[in-house]
């Protein structure tokens, strides 16, 4: 059976890569064919051929420069954020990028699937972390878009409590329920924030509409 070459128009963008030629076939070691496509990267490196399937799935999003930048950031010590803060912010940043960019993510249909994306500046972690630390980030707060129809950008984002985040989605969450959850947390010697967070995640999972913008999804 002939191998079907995926149609990718010239000029299509995937992350930092832009296609500059239509896909072509190359034989693999097992005798079968695989589709490749020539791309150029925003960093200005020499054009290269990449596997078309990896481009379409999001596995390949740069010439390799993005991986090198992330590896460098992971090895950099940032004095203005504690280790815990940096670790939590990294999870939040990854969650934001995943729900905007990965069609396989559970929340993608509510974000990337509706055209919601993040600014180019936040394609790497350090600018996001620096914005967060300068704009009200504190442990227990969540990333929220001021206008839910607009993208993740410094001007459209803020740090809010879990309950504020729910209210921004027109959710009903009473003060009595908060008080009951805090009281329960005290009886089991657990951080009240963690109890409320778990209750919110469960609540949103059981109701139609937008899921919570959790750190990982």
PDB file of C-alpha atoms in Angstrom:
ATOM      1  CA  UNK A   1       0.000   0.000   0.000  1.00  0.00           C
ATOM      2  CA  UNK A   2       1.470   3.412  -0.936  1.00  0.00           C
ATOM      3  CA  UNK A   3       2.510   5.620   1.978  1.00  0.00           C
ATOM      4  CA  UNK A   4       0.300   8.693   2.318  1.00  0.00           C
ATOM      5  CA  UNK A   5       2.307  11.881   2.737  1.00  0.00           C
ATOM      6  CA  UNK A   6       0.709  14.275   5.202  1.00  0.00           C
ATOM      7  CA  UNK A   7      -0.081  17.601   3.581  1.00  0.00           C
ATOM      8  CA  UNK A   8       1.627  20.471   5.399  1.00  0.00           C
ATOM      9  CA  UNK A   9       1.503  23.813   3.576  1.00  0.00           C
ATOM     10  CA  UNK A  10       4.708  25.816   3.261  1.00  0.00           C
ATOM     11  CA  UNK A  11       4.781  28.561   5.867  1.00  0.00           C
ATOM     12  CA  UNK A  12       2.960  26.581   8.575  1.00  0.00           C
ATOM     13  CA  UNK A  13       4.215  27.334  12.102  1.00  0.00           C
ATOM     14  CA  UNK A  14       4.825  24.729  14.798  1.00  0.00           C
ATOM     15  CA  UNK A  15       6.244  26.316  17.935  1.00  0.00           C
ATOM     16  CA  UNK A  16       9.449  28.047  16.861  1.00  0.00           C
ATOM     17  CA  UNK A  17       9.577  26.202  13.544  1.00  0.00           C
ATOM     18  CA  UNK A  18       8.148  27.266  10.169  1.00  0.00           C
ATOM     19  CA  UNK A  19       7.950  24.880   7.208  1.00  0.00           C
ATOM     20  CA  UNK A  20       9.841  26.010   4.099  1.00  0.00           C
ATOM     21  CA  UNK A  21       9.096  23.007   1.853  1.00  0.00           C
ATOM     22  CA  UNK A  22       6.378  20.393   1.429  1.00  0.00           C
ATOM     23  CA  UNK A  23       6.892  16.979   3.101  1.00  0.00           C
ATOM     24  CA  UNK A  24       8.909  14.321   1.314  1.00  0.00           C
ATOM     25  CA  UNK A  25       9.490  10.613   1.907  1.00  0.00           C
ATOM     26  CA  UNK A  26      12.661   8.883   3.056  1.00  0.00           C
ATOM     27  CA  UNK A  27      13.120   5.131   3.415  1.00  0.00           C
ATOM     28  CA  UNK A  28      13.616   3.773   6.931  1.00  0.00           C
ATOM     29  CA  UNK A  29      15.934   0.932   7.864  1.00  0.00           C
ATOM     30  CA  UNK A  30      13.001  -1.493   7.828  1.00  0.00           C
ATOM     31  CA  UNK A  31      12.178  -0.627   4.212  1.00  0.00           C
ATOM     32  CA  UNK A  32       9.141   1.463   4.983  1.00  0.00           C
ATOM     33  CA  UNK A  33       8.901   5.185   4.269  1.00  0.00           C
ATOM     34  CA  UNK A  34       8.660   8.103   6.649  1.00  0.00           C
ATOM     35  CA  UNK A  35       7.600  11.680   5.883  1.00  0.00           C
ATOM     36  CA  UNK A  36      10.076  14.474   6.574  1.00  0.00           C
ATOM     37  CA  UNK A  37       9.711  18.214   6.132  1.00  0.00           C
ATOM     38  CA  UNK A  38      12.279  21.025   5.962  1.00  0.00           C
ATOM     39  CA  UNK A  39      11.874  23.802   8.538  1.00  0.00           C
ATOM     40  CA  UNK A  40      13.623  26.931   9.747  1.00  0.00           C
ATOM     41  CA  UNK A  41      13.785  27.995  13.387  1.00  0.00           C
ATOM     42  CA  UNK A  42      13.142  31.429  14.867  1.00  0.00           C
ATOM     43  CA  UNK A  43      16.579  31.353  16.497  1.00  0.00           C
ATOM     44  CA  UNK A  44      18.190  31.704  13.063  1.00  0.00           C
ATOM     45  CA  UNK A  45      19.923  28.336  12.933  1.00  0.00           C
ATOM     46  CA  UNK A  46      20.464  26.526   9.635  1.00  0.00           C
ATOM     47  CA  UNK A  47      17.271  24.966   8.139  1.00  0.00           C
ATOM     48  CA  UNK A  48      16.908  21.259   8.839  1.00  0.00           C
ATOM     49  CA  UNK A  49      14.664  18.294   8.051  1.00  0.00           C
ATOM     50  CA  UNK A  50      12.450  16.941  10.834  1.00  0.00           C
ATOM     51  CA  UNK A  51      10.033  14.017  11.005  1.00  0.00           C
ATOM     52  CA  UNK A  52       6.604  15.319   9.950  1.00  0.00           C
ATOM     53  CA  UNK A  53       4.789  13.236  12.562  1.00  0.00           C
ATOM     54  CA  UNK A  54       6.893  14.699  15.371  1.00  0.00           C
ATOM     55  CA  UNK A  55       6.119  18.188  14.100  1.00  0.00           C
ATOM     56  CA  UNK A  56       2.370  17.536  13.998  1.00  0.00           C
ATOM     57  CA  UNK A  57       2.290  15.934  17.452  1.00  0.00           C
ATOM     58  CA  UNK A  58       4.264  18.728  19.090  1.00  0.00           C
ATOM     59  CA  UNK A  59       7.241  16.530  19.969  1.00  0.00           C
ATOM     60  CA  UNK A  60       9.455  18.761  17.825  1.00  0.00           C
ATOM     61  CA  UNK A  61       8.919  22.490  18.398  1.00  0.00           C
ATOM     62  CA  UNK A  62      12.371  23.951  17.725  1.00  0.00           C
ATOM     63  CA  UNK A  63      15.742  23.115  16.227  1.00  0.00           C
ATOM     64  CA  UNK A  64      16.892  22.090  19.708  1.00  0.00           C
ATOM     65  CA  UNK A  65      17.398  25.618  21.051  1.00  0.00           C
ATOM     66  CA  UNK A  66      14.290  25.438  23.227  1.00  0.00           C
ATOM     67  CA  UNK A  67      15.523  22.296  24.983  1.00  0.00           C
ATOM     68  CA  UNK A  68      18.916  23.899  25.571  1.00  0.00           C
ATOM     69  CA  UNK A  69      17.311  27.030  27.045  1.00  0.00           C
ATOM     70  CA  UNK A  70      15.137  24.990  29.400  1.00  0.00           C
ATOM     71  CA  UNK A  71      18.099  22.892  30.486  1.00  0.00           C
ATOM     72  CA  UNK A  72      20.057  26.075  31.186  1.00  0.00           C
ATOM     73  CA  UNK A  73      17.163  27.526  33.195  1.00  0.00           C
ATOM     74  CA  UNK A  74      16.853  24.328  35.214  1.00  0.00           C
ATOM     75  CA  UNK A  75      20.493  24.687  36.272  1.00  0.00           C
ATOM     76  CA  UNK A  76      20.249  28.380  37.132  1.00  0.00           C
ATOM     77  CA  UNK A  77      19.812  29.561  40.712  1.00  0.00           C
ATOM     78  CA  UNK A  78      17.359  32.461  40.991  1.00  0.00           C
ATOM     79  CA  UNK A  79      17.808  34.293  44.283  1.00  0.00           C
ATOM     80  CA  UNK A  80      14.442  36.068  44.252  1.00  0.00           C
ATOM     81  CA  UNK A  81      12.383  32.859  44.533  1.00  0.00           C
ATOM     82  CA  UNK A  82      12.679  30.080  47.094  1.00  0.00           C
ATOM     83  CA  UNK A  83      13.142  26.512  45.933  1.00  0.00           C
ATOM     84  CA  UNK A  84       9.514  25.671  46.728  1.00  0.00           C
ATOM     85  CA  UNK A  85       8.189  28.779  44.976  1.00  0.00           C
ATOM     86  CA  UNK A  86      10.259  28.080  41.879  1.00  0.00           C
ATOM     87  CA  UNK A  87       9.124  24.444  41.778  1.00  0.00           C
ATOM     88  CA  UNK A  88       5.445  25.389  42.124  1.00  0.00           C
ATOM     89  CA  UNK A  89       5.731  28.180  39.545  1.00  0.00           C
ATOM     90  CA  UNK A  90       7.347  25.728  37.157  1.00  0.00           C
ATOM     91  CA  UNK A  91       4.343  23.398  37.514  1.00  0.00           C
ATOM     92  CA  UNK A  92       1.948  26.304  36.916  1.00  0.00           C
ATOM     93  CA  UNK A  93       3.920  27.428  33.853  1.00  0.00           C
ATOM     94  CA  UNK A  94       3.982  23.912  32.431  1.00  0.00           C
ATOM     95  CA  UNK A  95       0.248  23.539  33.071  1.00  0.00           C
ATOM     96  CA  UNK A  96      -0.476  26.791  31.236  1.00  0.00           C
ATOM     97  CA  UNK A  97       1.601  25.760  28.226  1.00  0.00           C
ATOM     98  CA  UNK A  98       0.162  22.232  28.176  1.00  0.00           C
ATOM     99  CA  UNK A  99      -3.483  23.284  28.085  1.00  0.00           C
ATOM    100  CA  UNK A 100      -2.694  25.850  25.375  1.00  0.00           C
ATOM    101  CA  UNK A 101      -0.409  23.748  23.170  1.00  0.00           C
ATOM    102  CA  UNK A 102      -1.046  20.033  23.644  1.00  0.00           C
ATOM    103  CA  UNK A 103      -4.174  18.657  21.888  1.00  0.00           C
ATOM    104  CA  UNK A 104      -3.856  15.503  24.027  1.00  0.00           C
ATOM    105  CA  UNK A 105      -4.247  17.443  27.292  1.00  0.00           C
ATOM    106  CA  UNK A 106      -7.535  16.971  29.161  1.00  0.00           C
ATOM    107  CA  UNK A 107      -8.188  20.729  29.286  1.00  0.00           C
ATOM    108  CA  UNK A 108      -7.004  21.571  25.771  1.00  0.00           C
ATOM    109  CA  UNK A 109     -10.534  21.817  24.327  1.00  0.00           C
ATOM    110  CA  UNK A 110     -11.298  24.655  26.748  1.00  0.00           C
ATOM    111  CA  UNK A 111      -8.082  26.573  26.028  1.00  0.00           C
ATOM    112  CA  UNK A 112      -5.924  25.843  22.972  1.00  0.00           C
ATOM    113  CA  UNK A 113      -8.935  24.271  21.285  1.00  0.00           C
ATOM    114  CA  UNK A 114     -10.745  27.608  21.588  1.00  0.00           C
ATOM    115  CA  UNK A 115      -7.791  29.652  20.398  1.00  0.00           C
ATOM    116  CA  UNK A 116      -6.424  30.558  23.842  1.00  0.00           C
ATOM    117  CA  UNK A 117      -2.637  30.705  23.821  1.00  0.00           C
ATOM    118  CA  UNK A 118       0.182  32.377  25.752  1.00  0.00           C
ATOM    119  CA  UNK A 119       2.461  35.229  24.768  1.00  0.00           C
ATOM    120  CA  UNK A 120       5.796  34.470  23.100  1.00  0.00           C
ATOM    121  CA  UNK A 121       7.616  35.924  26.111  1.00  0.00           C
ATOM    122  CA  UNK A 122       6.263  33.099  28.282  1.00  0.00           C
ATOM    123  CA  UNK A 123       7.470  30.383  25.947  1.00  0.00           C
ATOM    124  CA  UNK A 124      10.387  30.082  28.359  1.00  0.00           C
ATOM    125  CA  UNK A 125      10.112  29.833  32.129  1.00  0.00           C
ATOM    126  CA  UNK A 126      12.367  32.599  33.457  1.00  0.00           C
ATOM    127  CA  UNK A 127      10.335  35.573  32.105  1.00  0.00           C
ATOM    128  CA  UNK A 128       7.161  33.997  33.501  1.00  0.00           C
ATOM    129  CA  UNK A 129       8.727  33.481  36.926  1.00  0.00           C
ATOM    130  CA  UNK A 130      10.106  37.025  37.014  1.00  0.00           C
ATOM    131  CA  UNK A 131       6.669  38.433  36.125  1.00  0.00           C
ATOM    132  CA  UNK A 132       5.030  36.263  38.809  1.00  0.00           C
ATOM    133  CA  UNK A 133       7.405  37.338  41.591  1.00  0.00           C
ATOM    134  CA  UNK A 134       6.962  41.012  40.640  1.00  0.00           C
ATOM    135  CA  UNK A 135       3.178  40.851  40.378  1.00  0.00           C
ATOM    136  CA  UNK A 136       1.767  39.430  43.568  1.00  0.00           C
ATOM    137  CA  UNK A 137       2.592  35.711  43.453  1.00  0.00           C
ATOM    138  CA  UNK A 138       2.303  33.970  46.815  1.00  0.00           C
ATOM    139  CA  UNK A 139       2.046  30.332  47.845  1.00  0.00           C
ATOM    140  CA  UNK A 140      -1.564  29.161  47.544  1.00  0.00           C
ATOM    141  CA  UNK A 141      -2.551  31.619  44.805  1.00  0.00           C
ATOM    142  CA  UNK A 142      -3.457  30.556  41.269  1.00  0.00           C
ATOM    143  CA  UNK A 143      -2.887  32.004  37.825  1.00  0.00           C
ATOM    144  CA  UNK A 144      -6.043  33.610  36.425  1.00  0.00           C
ATOM    145  CA  UNK A 145      -6.890  35.437  33.202  1.00  0.00           C
ATOM    146  CA  UNK A 146      -8.702  38.707  33.875  1.00  0.00           C
ATOM    147  CA  UNK A 147     -10.584  38.409  30.574  1.00  0.00           C
ATOM    148  CA  UNK A 148     -11.288  34.676  30.032  1.00  0.00           C
ATOM    149  CA  UNK A 149     -11.661  35.245  26.291  1.00  0.00           C
ATOM    150  CA  UNK A 150      -8.124  36.603  25.944  1.00  0.00           C
ATOM    151  CA  UNK A 151      -4.707  34.948  26.090  1.00  0.00           C
ATOM    152  CA  UNK A 152      -2.186  34.416  28.874  1.00  0.00           C
ATOM    153  CA  UNK A 153      -0.194  37.653  28.853  1.00  0.00           C
ATOM    154  CA  UNK A 154       1.293  39.851  31.590  1.00  0.00           C
ATOM    155  CA  UNK A 155      -1.496  42.409  31.112  1.00  0.00           C
ATOM    156  CA  UNK A 156      -4.306  39.837  31.207  1.00  0.00           C
ATOM    157  CA  UNK A 157      -3.106  37.681  34.105  1.00  0.00           C
ATOM    158  CA  UNK A 158      -3.179  37.988  37.877  1.00  0.00           C
ATOM    159  CA  UNK A 159      -2.799  35.837  41.002  1.00  0.00           C
ATOM    160  CA  UNK A 160      -6.019  34.931  42.835  1.00  0.00           C
ATOM    161  CA  UNK A 161      -7.272  32.524  45.475  1.00  0.00           C
ATOM    162  CA  UNK A 162      -8.951  29.254  44.522  1.00  0.00           C
ATOM    163  CA  UNK A 163     -12.388  30.687  45.366  1.00  0.00           C
ATOM    164  CA  UNK A 164     -11.788  33.836  43.300  1.00  0.00           C
ATOM    165  CA  UNK A 165     -10.737  31.626  40.424  1.00  0.00           C
ATOM    166  CA  UNK A 166     -14.013  29.718  40.620  1.00  0.00           C
ATOM    167  CA  UNK A 167     -16.067  32.895  40.838  1.00  0.00           C
ATOM    168  CA  UNK A 168     -14.365  34.173  37.689  1.00  0.00           C
ATOM    169  CA  UNK A 169     -15.965  31.170  35.959  1.00  0.00           C
ATOM    170  CA  UNK A 170     -19.418  32.043  37.360  1.00  0.00           C
ATOM    171  CA  UNK A 171     -19.258  29.192  39.871  1.00  0.00           C
ATOM    172  CA  UNK A 172     -21.299  29.141  43.070  1.00  0.00           C
ATOM    173  CA  UNK A 173     -19.100  28.767  46.137  1.00  0.00           C
ATOM    174  CA  UNK A 174     -20.477  29.990  49.447  1.00  0.00           C
ATOM    175  CA  UNK A 175     -18.651  31.303  52.501  1.00  0.00           C
ATOM    176  CA  UNK A 176     -20.402  28.591  54.544  1.00  0.00           C
ATOM    177  CA  UNK A 177     -18.799  25.900  52.412  1.00  0.00           C
ATOM    178  CA  UNK A 178     -15.389  27.491  52.874  1.00  0.00           C
ATOM    179  CA  UNK A 179     -15.899  27.561  56.645  1.00  0.00           C
ATOM    180  CA  UNK A 180     -16.992  23.927  56.714  1.00  0.00           C
ATOM    181  CA  UNK A 181     -13.933  22.815  54.746  1.00  0.00           C
ATOM    182  CA  UNK A 182     -11.584  24.826  56.974  1.00  0.00           C
ATOM    183  CA  UNK A 183     -13.174  23.273  60.067  1.00  0.00           C
ATOM    184  CA  UNK A 184     -12.755  19.804  58.595  1.00  0.00           C
ATOM    185  CA  UNK A 185      -9.111  20.508  57.769  1.00  0.00           C
ATOM    186  CA  UNK A 186      -8.441  21.381  61.411  1.00  0.00           C
ATOM    187  CA  UNK A 187      -9.939  18.098  62.621  1.00  0.00           C
ATOM    188  CA  UNK A 188      -7.623  16.050  60.399  1.00  0.00           C
ATOM    189  CA  UNK A 189      -4.608  18.354  60.852  1.00  0.00           C
ATOM    190  CA  UNK A 190      -4.314  19.202  57.141  1.00  0.00           C
ATOM    191  CA  UNK A 191      -3.574  22.542  55.460  1.00  0.00           C
ATOM    192  CA  UNK A 192      -7.021  24.139  54.771  1.00  0.00           C
ATOM    193  CA  UNK A 193      -5.844  25.275  51.334  1.00  0.00           C
ATOM    194  CA  UNK A 194      -5.156  21.682  50.310  1.00  0.00           C
ATOM    195  CA  UNK A 195      -8.615  20.552  51.508  1.00  0.00           C
ATOM    196  CA  UNK A 196     -10.371  23.380  49.632  1.00  0.00           C
ATOM    197  CA  UNK A 197      -8.278  22.728  46.533  1.00  0.00           C
ATOM    198  CA  UNK A 198      -9.215  19.036  46.523  1.00  0.00           C
ATOM    199  CA  UNK A 199     -12.895  19.867  47.029  1.00  0.00           C
ATOM    200  CA  UNK A 200     -12.798  22.314  44.133  1.00  0.00           C
ATOM    201  CA  UNK A 201     -11.144  19.841  41.787  1.00  0.00           C
ATOM    202  CA  UNK A 202     -13.748  17.214  42.675  1.00  0.00           C
ATOM    203  CA  UNK A 203     -16.598  19.716  42.293  1.00  0.00           C
ATOM    204  CA  UNK A 204     -15.451  20.816  38.856  1.00  0.00           C
ATOM    205  CA  UNK A 205     -14.949  17.230  37.745  1.00  0.00           C
ATOM    206  CA  UNK A 206     -18.574  16.462  38.554  1.00  0.00           C
ATOM    207  CA  UNK A 207     -20.125  19.444  36.784  1.00  0.00           C
ATOM    208  CA  UNK A 208     -20.254  20.464  33.141  1.00  0.00           C
ATOM    209  CA  UNK A 209     -18.252  23.419  31.924  1.00  0.00           C
ATOM    210  CA  UNK A 210     -14.721  24.598  32.376  1.00  0.00           C
ATOM    211  CA  UNK A 211     -12.405  22.503  34.530  1.00  0.00           C
ATOM    212  CA  UNK A 212     -10.149  24.149  37.034  1.00  0.00           C
ATOM    213  CA  UNK A 213      -6.932  25.677  35.728  1.00  0.00           C
ATOM    214  CA  UNK A 214      -4.805  23.360  37.826  1.00  0.00           C
ATOM    215  CA  UNK A 215      -1.034  23.450  37.936  1.00  0.00           C
ATOM    216  CA  UNK A 216      -0.595  20.299  35.876  1.00  0.00           C
ATOM    217  CA  UNK A 217      -3.510  20.343  33.418  1.00  0.00           C
TER     218      UNK A 217
END
